Amino acid sequence: IAGITQAPTSQILAAGRRMTLRCTQDMRHNAMYWYRQDLGLGLRLIHYSNTAGTTGKGEVPDGYSVSRANTDDFPLTLASAVPSQTSVYFCASSPILAWNEQFFGPGTRLTVL
Amino acid sequence: GENVEQHPSTLSVQEGDSAVIKCTYSDSASNYFPWYKQELGKRPQLIIDIRSNVGEKKDQRIAVTLNKTAKHFSLHITETQPEDSAVYFCAAPHSSNTGKLIFGQGTTLQVKP
């Protein structure tokens, strides 16, 4: 693994189903983030983590949960998907939770029908 | 709530012309302002950032200017080339001072050959 990866690349999901988007980084970054990207709305922060074992809510956390069991992995779970969660999801990481560059993963395109 | 407003939403220029994208922010304590470029189907990537102790920063054909009094900052691209065509996002710190960023809505720049 080089950098930050996400899986799956894309997914079509029936409403009401549970889904986990995976994110892994090998840069030993402490801070990790989940964003959703919707046309005309830019990138909106869902949840973040400043170090393993801690998480926090972003701008649009409802309907999503995260965990940070170790430094490398930061999965995002939709407990019961709804059509409004159709979006492109980006995971990102940075060395620390401070004012510096965030490195983004390739994204997951999720469609909820 | 806090906000980052980005204008214009779309911008079309002829190759060789200059392009300017402007963002305004609401939190006067903000002190870090990055710009990200996202090519079609790709992940956002940092292209330049500025901190509040400087008013302007340049990197080859791109520059960012900051006006803290007016609470706005701008991205300037000179001698535009077709490969500059992309979506550009500005961002500013969340007022919680936790290292989180609030992104603008994005500007789609088209450079016509």
Short mmCIF file of C-alpha atoms in Angstrom, two decimals:
data_model
loop_
_atom_site.label_atom_id
_atom_site.label_comp_id
_atom_site.label_asym_id
_atom_site.label_seq_id
_atom_site.Cartn_x
_atom_site.Cartn_y
_atom_site.Cartn_z
CA ILE A 1 0.00 0.00 0.00
CA ALA A 2 1.26 3.44 -0.88
CA GLY A 3 -0.52 6.42 0.59
CA ILE A 4 -4.21 6.19 1.31
CA THR A 5 -6.63 3.71 -0.19
CA GLN A 6 -10.40 3.22 -0.10
CA ALA A 7 -12.68 0.30 -0.84
CA PRO A 8 -14.90 -0.33 -2.61
CA THR A 9 -14.41 1.95 -5.60
CA SER A 10 -18.15 2.07 -6.16
CA GLN A 11 -21.23 0.42 -4.74
CA ILE A 12 -24.95 0.30 -5.42
CA LEU A 13 -26.90 -0.35 -2.26
CA ALA A 14 -30.55 -0.92 -1.45
CA ALA A 15 -32.09 1.47 1.05
CA GLY A 16 -32.11 0.09 4.57
CA ARG A 17 -28.96 -1.97 4.10
CA ARG A 18 -25.86 -1.60 6.23
CA MET A 19 -22.63 -0.63 4.50
CA THR A 20 -19.04 -0.07 5.62
CA LEU A 21 -16.64 1.98 3.54
CA ARG A 22 -13.03 1.14 4.21
CA CYS A 23 -10.06 3.49 4.41
CA THR A 24 -6.45 2.57 5.06
CA GLN A 25 -3.31 4.70 5.12
CA ASP A 26 0.32 3.66 5.49
CA MET A 27 1.80 7.10 6.17
CA ARG A 28 1.46 6.77 9.95
CA HIS A 29 -0.71 9.88 9.99
CA ASN A 30 -2.46 10.57 13.26
CA ALA A 31 -5.46 12.45 11.87
CA MET A 32 -8.04 10.97 9.52
CA TYR A 33 -11.25 12.35 8.04
CA TRP A 34 -14.33 11.32 6.10
CA TYR A 35 -15.95 13.73 3.65
CA ARG A 36 -18.86 13.47 1.30
CA GLN A 37 -18.84 15.36 -1.99
CA ASP A 38 -22.08 16.49 -3.56
CA LEU A 39 -22.43 18.75 -6.59
CA GLY A 40 -22.68 22.39 -5.57
CA LEU A 41 -21.96 21.64 -1.92
CA GLY A 42 -18.26 21.00 -2.01
CA LEU A 43 -16.65 18.68 0.52
CA ARG A 44 -18.47 18.30 3.81
CA LEU A 45 -16.86 16.68 6.84
CA ILE A 46 -18.75 13.71 8.26
CA HIS A 47 -16.47 12.48 11.06
CA TYR A 48 -12.84 12.81 11.97
CA SER A 49 -10.25 11.27 14.27
CA ASN A 50 -7.19 13.01 15.65
CA THR A 51 -5.54 9.80 16.85
CA ALA A 52 -6.23 6.13 17.30
CA GLY A 53 -8.99 5.56 19.84
CA THR A 54 -10.67 8.96 19.42
CA THR A 55 -13.29 10.24 16.98
CA GLY A 56 -15.33 13.41 16.57
CA LYS A 57 -18.33 14.67 14.64
CA GLY A 58 -18.07 16.89 11.60
CA GLU A 59 -20.67 19.00 9.80
CA VAL A 60 -22.96 16.16 8.65
CA PRO A 61 -22.57 13.18 11.04
CA ASP A 62 -26.17 11.94 11.17
CA GLY A 63 -26.64 8.43 9.80
CA TYR A 64 -22.91 7.67 9.89
CA SER A 65 -20.55 6.16 12.45
CA VAL A 66 -16.80 5.65 12.53
CA SER A 67 -14.23 3.81 14.58
CA ARG A 68 -10.46 4.16 14.91
CA ALA A 69 -9.09 0.98 16.42
CA ASN A 70 -5.57 1.62 15.11
CA THR A 71 -3.56 4.29 13.30
CA ASP A 72 -3.99 2.90 9.79
CA ASP A 73 -7.72 2.17 9.44
CA PHE A 74 -10.74 4.44 9.64
CA PRO A 75 -13.94 2.70 8.46
CA LEU A 76 -17.17 4.60 7.87
CA THR A 77 -20.44 2.76 8.50
CA LEU A 78 -23.92 3.56 7.27
CA ALA A 79 -26.18 1.63 9.64
CA SER A 80 -29.29 1.86 7.48
CA ALA A 81 -28.64 3.56 4.15
CA VAL A 82 -31.06 6.14 2.73
CA PRO A 83 -31.15 7.64 -0.80
CA SER A 84 -29.88 11.02 0.49
CA GLN A 85 -26.62 9.28 1.33
CA THR A 86 -25.95 8.80 -2.38
CA SER A 87 -22.65 10.63 -2.81
CA VAL A 88 -18.94 10.32 -3.43
CA TYR A 89 -17.11 9.64 -0.18
CA PHE A 90 -13.49 10.66 0.36
CA CYS A 91 -11.27 9.59 3.17
CA ALA A 92 -8.30 11.82 4.00
CA SER A 93 -5.40 11.89 6.42
CA SER A 94 -2.89 14.38 7.75
CA PRO A 95 0.12 14.05 10.05
CA ILE A 96 -1.69 15.71 12.91
CA LEU A 97 -5.04 17.40 13.46
CA ALA A 98 -3.77 20.86 12.69
CA TRP A 99 -3.38 23.29 9.86
CA ASN A 100 -1.52 21.25 7.30
CA GLU A 101 -2.05 19.31 4.09
CA GLN A 102 -4.72 16.66 3.97
CA PHE A 103 -4.06 13.70 1.68
CA PHE A 104 -7.15 12.28 0.05
CA GLY A 105 -7.99 8.75 -0.97
CA PRO A 106 -9.37 7.93 -4.43
CA GLY A 107 -12.99 8.05 -3.28
CA THR A 108 -15.97 5.67 -3.15
CA ARG A 109 -19.01 6.35 -5.29
CA LEU A 110 -22.06 5.15 -3.38
CA THR A 111 -25.56 4.95 -4.82
CA VAL A 112 -28.47 4.16 -2.51
CA LEU A 113 -31.65 3.10 -4.28
CA GLY B 1 -22.84 29.00 11.80
CA GLU B 2 -19.57 29.47 10.07
CA ASN B 3 -19.34 29.48 6.36
CA VAL B 4 -16.93 29.59 3.45
CA GLU B 5 -18.40 31.12 0.31
CA GLN B 6 -16.66 30.52 -3.00
CA HIS B 7 -17.24 32.38 -6.28
CA PRO B 8 -17.74 31.91 -9.11
CA SER B 9 -19.18 28.41 -9.30
CA THR B 10 -18.04 28.08 -12.91
CA LEU B 11 -15.37 29.94 -14.84
CA SER B 12 -14.41 29.64 -18.49
CA VAL B 13 -11.28 31.31 -19.86
CA GLN B 14 -9.21 31.17 -23.01
CA GLU B 15 -5.82 29.50 -22.83
CA GLY B 16 -3.23 32.04 -21.79
CA ASP B 17 -5.67 34.23 -19.88
CA SER B 18 -5.73 34.61 -16.11
CA ALA B 19 -8.31 33.10 -13.76
CA VAL B 20 -9.28 34.35 -10.33
CA ILE B 21 -11.38 32.51 -7.75
CA LYS B 22 -12.43 34.20 -4.55
CA CYS B 23 -13.48 32.87 -1.16
CA THR B 24 -14.87 34.63 1.88
CA TYR B 25 -14.91 33.24 5.39
CA SER B 26 -16.71 34.16 8.59
CA ASP B 27 -14.36 33.35 11.48
CA SER B 28 -11.97 36.24 12.00
CA ALA B 29 -9.63 33.98 13.98
CA SER B 30 -8.94 31.79 10.93
CA ASN B 31 -5.26 31.62 10.04
CA TYR B 32 -4.77 28.89 7.46
CA PHE B 33 -6.22 28.89 3.94
CA PRO B 34 -5.51 26.02 1.53
CA TRP B 35 -6.57 25.52 -2.06
CA TYR B 36 -7.23 22.08 -3.52
CA LYS B 37 -7.48 21.04 -7.16
CA GLN B 38 -9.62 18.12 -8.26
CA GLU B 39 -9.30 16.86 -11.79
CA LEU B 40 -12.23 14.98 -13.29
CA GLY B 41 -12.66 11.61 -11.61
CA LYS B 42 -9.65 12.15 -9.36
CA ARG B 43 -9.05 12.97 -5.72
CA PRO B 44 -8.57 16.53 -4.40
CA GLN B 45 -4.93 17.55 -4.04
CA LEU B 46 -3.40 20.53 -2.29
CA ILE B 47 -1.89 23.03 -4.73
CA ILE B 48 -1.08 25.96 -2.46
CA ASP B 49 -1.82 27.27 1.00
CA ILE B 50 -1.29 30.48 2.90
CA ARG B 51 -1.05 31.29 6.57
CA SER B 52 -2.19 34.53 8.10
CA ASN B 53 1.26 35.94 8.71
CA VAL B 54 1.68 36.61 4.98
CA GLY B 55 -0.54 38.46 2.49
CA GLU B 56 0.53 36.69 -0.69
CA LYS B 57 2.22 33.49 -1.72
CA LYS B 58 3.31 32.42 -5.20
CA ASP B 59 4.26 29.11 -6.75
CA GLN B 60 5.06 29.41 -10.46
CA ARG B 61 1.78 30.28 -12.22
CA ILE B 62 -0.43 30.14 -9.16
CA ALA B 63 -0.70 32.61 -6.31
CA VAL B 64 -2.95 33.13 -3.33
CA THR B 65 -3.69 36.49 -1.76
CA LEU B 66 -5.20 37.03 1.67
CA ASN B 67 -7.09 40.04 3.01
CA LYS B 68 -7.77 39.38 6.69
CA THR B 69 -9.55 42.69 7.23
CA ALA B 70 -12.13 41.87 4.57
CA LYS B 71 -12.00 38.14 5.41
CA HIS B 72 -11.41 36.95 1.90
CA PHE B 73 -8.67 35.14 0.00
CA SER B 74 -8.24 34.48 -3.70
CA LEU B 75 -6.54 32.03 -6.02
CA HIS B 76 -4.87 33.52 -9.10
CA ILE B 77 -3.79 31.37 -12.04
CA THR B 78 -1.82 33.13 -14.75
CA GLU B 79 -1.10 31.94 -18.30
CA THR B 80 -3.76 29.27 -17.99
CA GLN B 81 -3.30 25.98 -19.80
CA PRO B 82 -5.84 23.25 -20.69
CA GLU B 83 -4.43 21.06 -17.90
CA ASP B 84 -5.56 23.71 -15.40
CA SER B 85 -9.15 22.65 -16.17
CA ALA B 86 -10.48 21.16 -12.92
CA VAL B 87 -12.60 21.89 -9.88
CA TYR B 88 -10.89 24.11 -7.32
CA PHE B 89 -11.83 24.19 -3.64
CA CYS B 90 -10.84 26.71 -1.02
CA ALA B 91 -10.99 25.94 2.69
CA ALA B 92 -10.70 27.70 6.02
CA PRO B 93 -10.36 26.44 9.58
CA HIS B 94 -13.36 25.49 11.66
CA SER B 95 -13.81 27.88 14.57
CA SER B 96 -13.38 25.04 17.05
CA ASN B 97 -9.65 25.31 16.36
CA THR B 98 -9.42 21.53 16.18
CA GLY B 99 -7.66 21.35 12.84
CA LYS B 100 -10.87 20.70 10.93
CA LEU B 101 -11.46 22.51 7.65
CA ILE B 102 -14.59 23.99 6.11
CA PHE B 103 -14.53 23.74 2.33
CA GLY B 104 -16.05 26.10 -0.19
CA GLN B 105 -18.57 24.87 -2.73
CA GLY B 106 -16.02 24.55 -5.52
CA THR B 107 -15.30 26.34 -8.80
CA THR B 108 -15.27 24.47 -12.10
CA LEU B 109 -12.58 26.04 -14.27
CA GLN B 110 -12.59 25.36 -17.98
CA VAL B 111 -9.61 26.50 -20.03
CA LYS B 112 -10.43 26.57 -23.72
CA PRO B 113 -7.54 25.85 -26.12
#
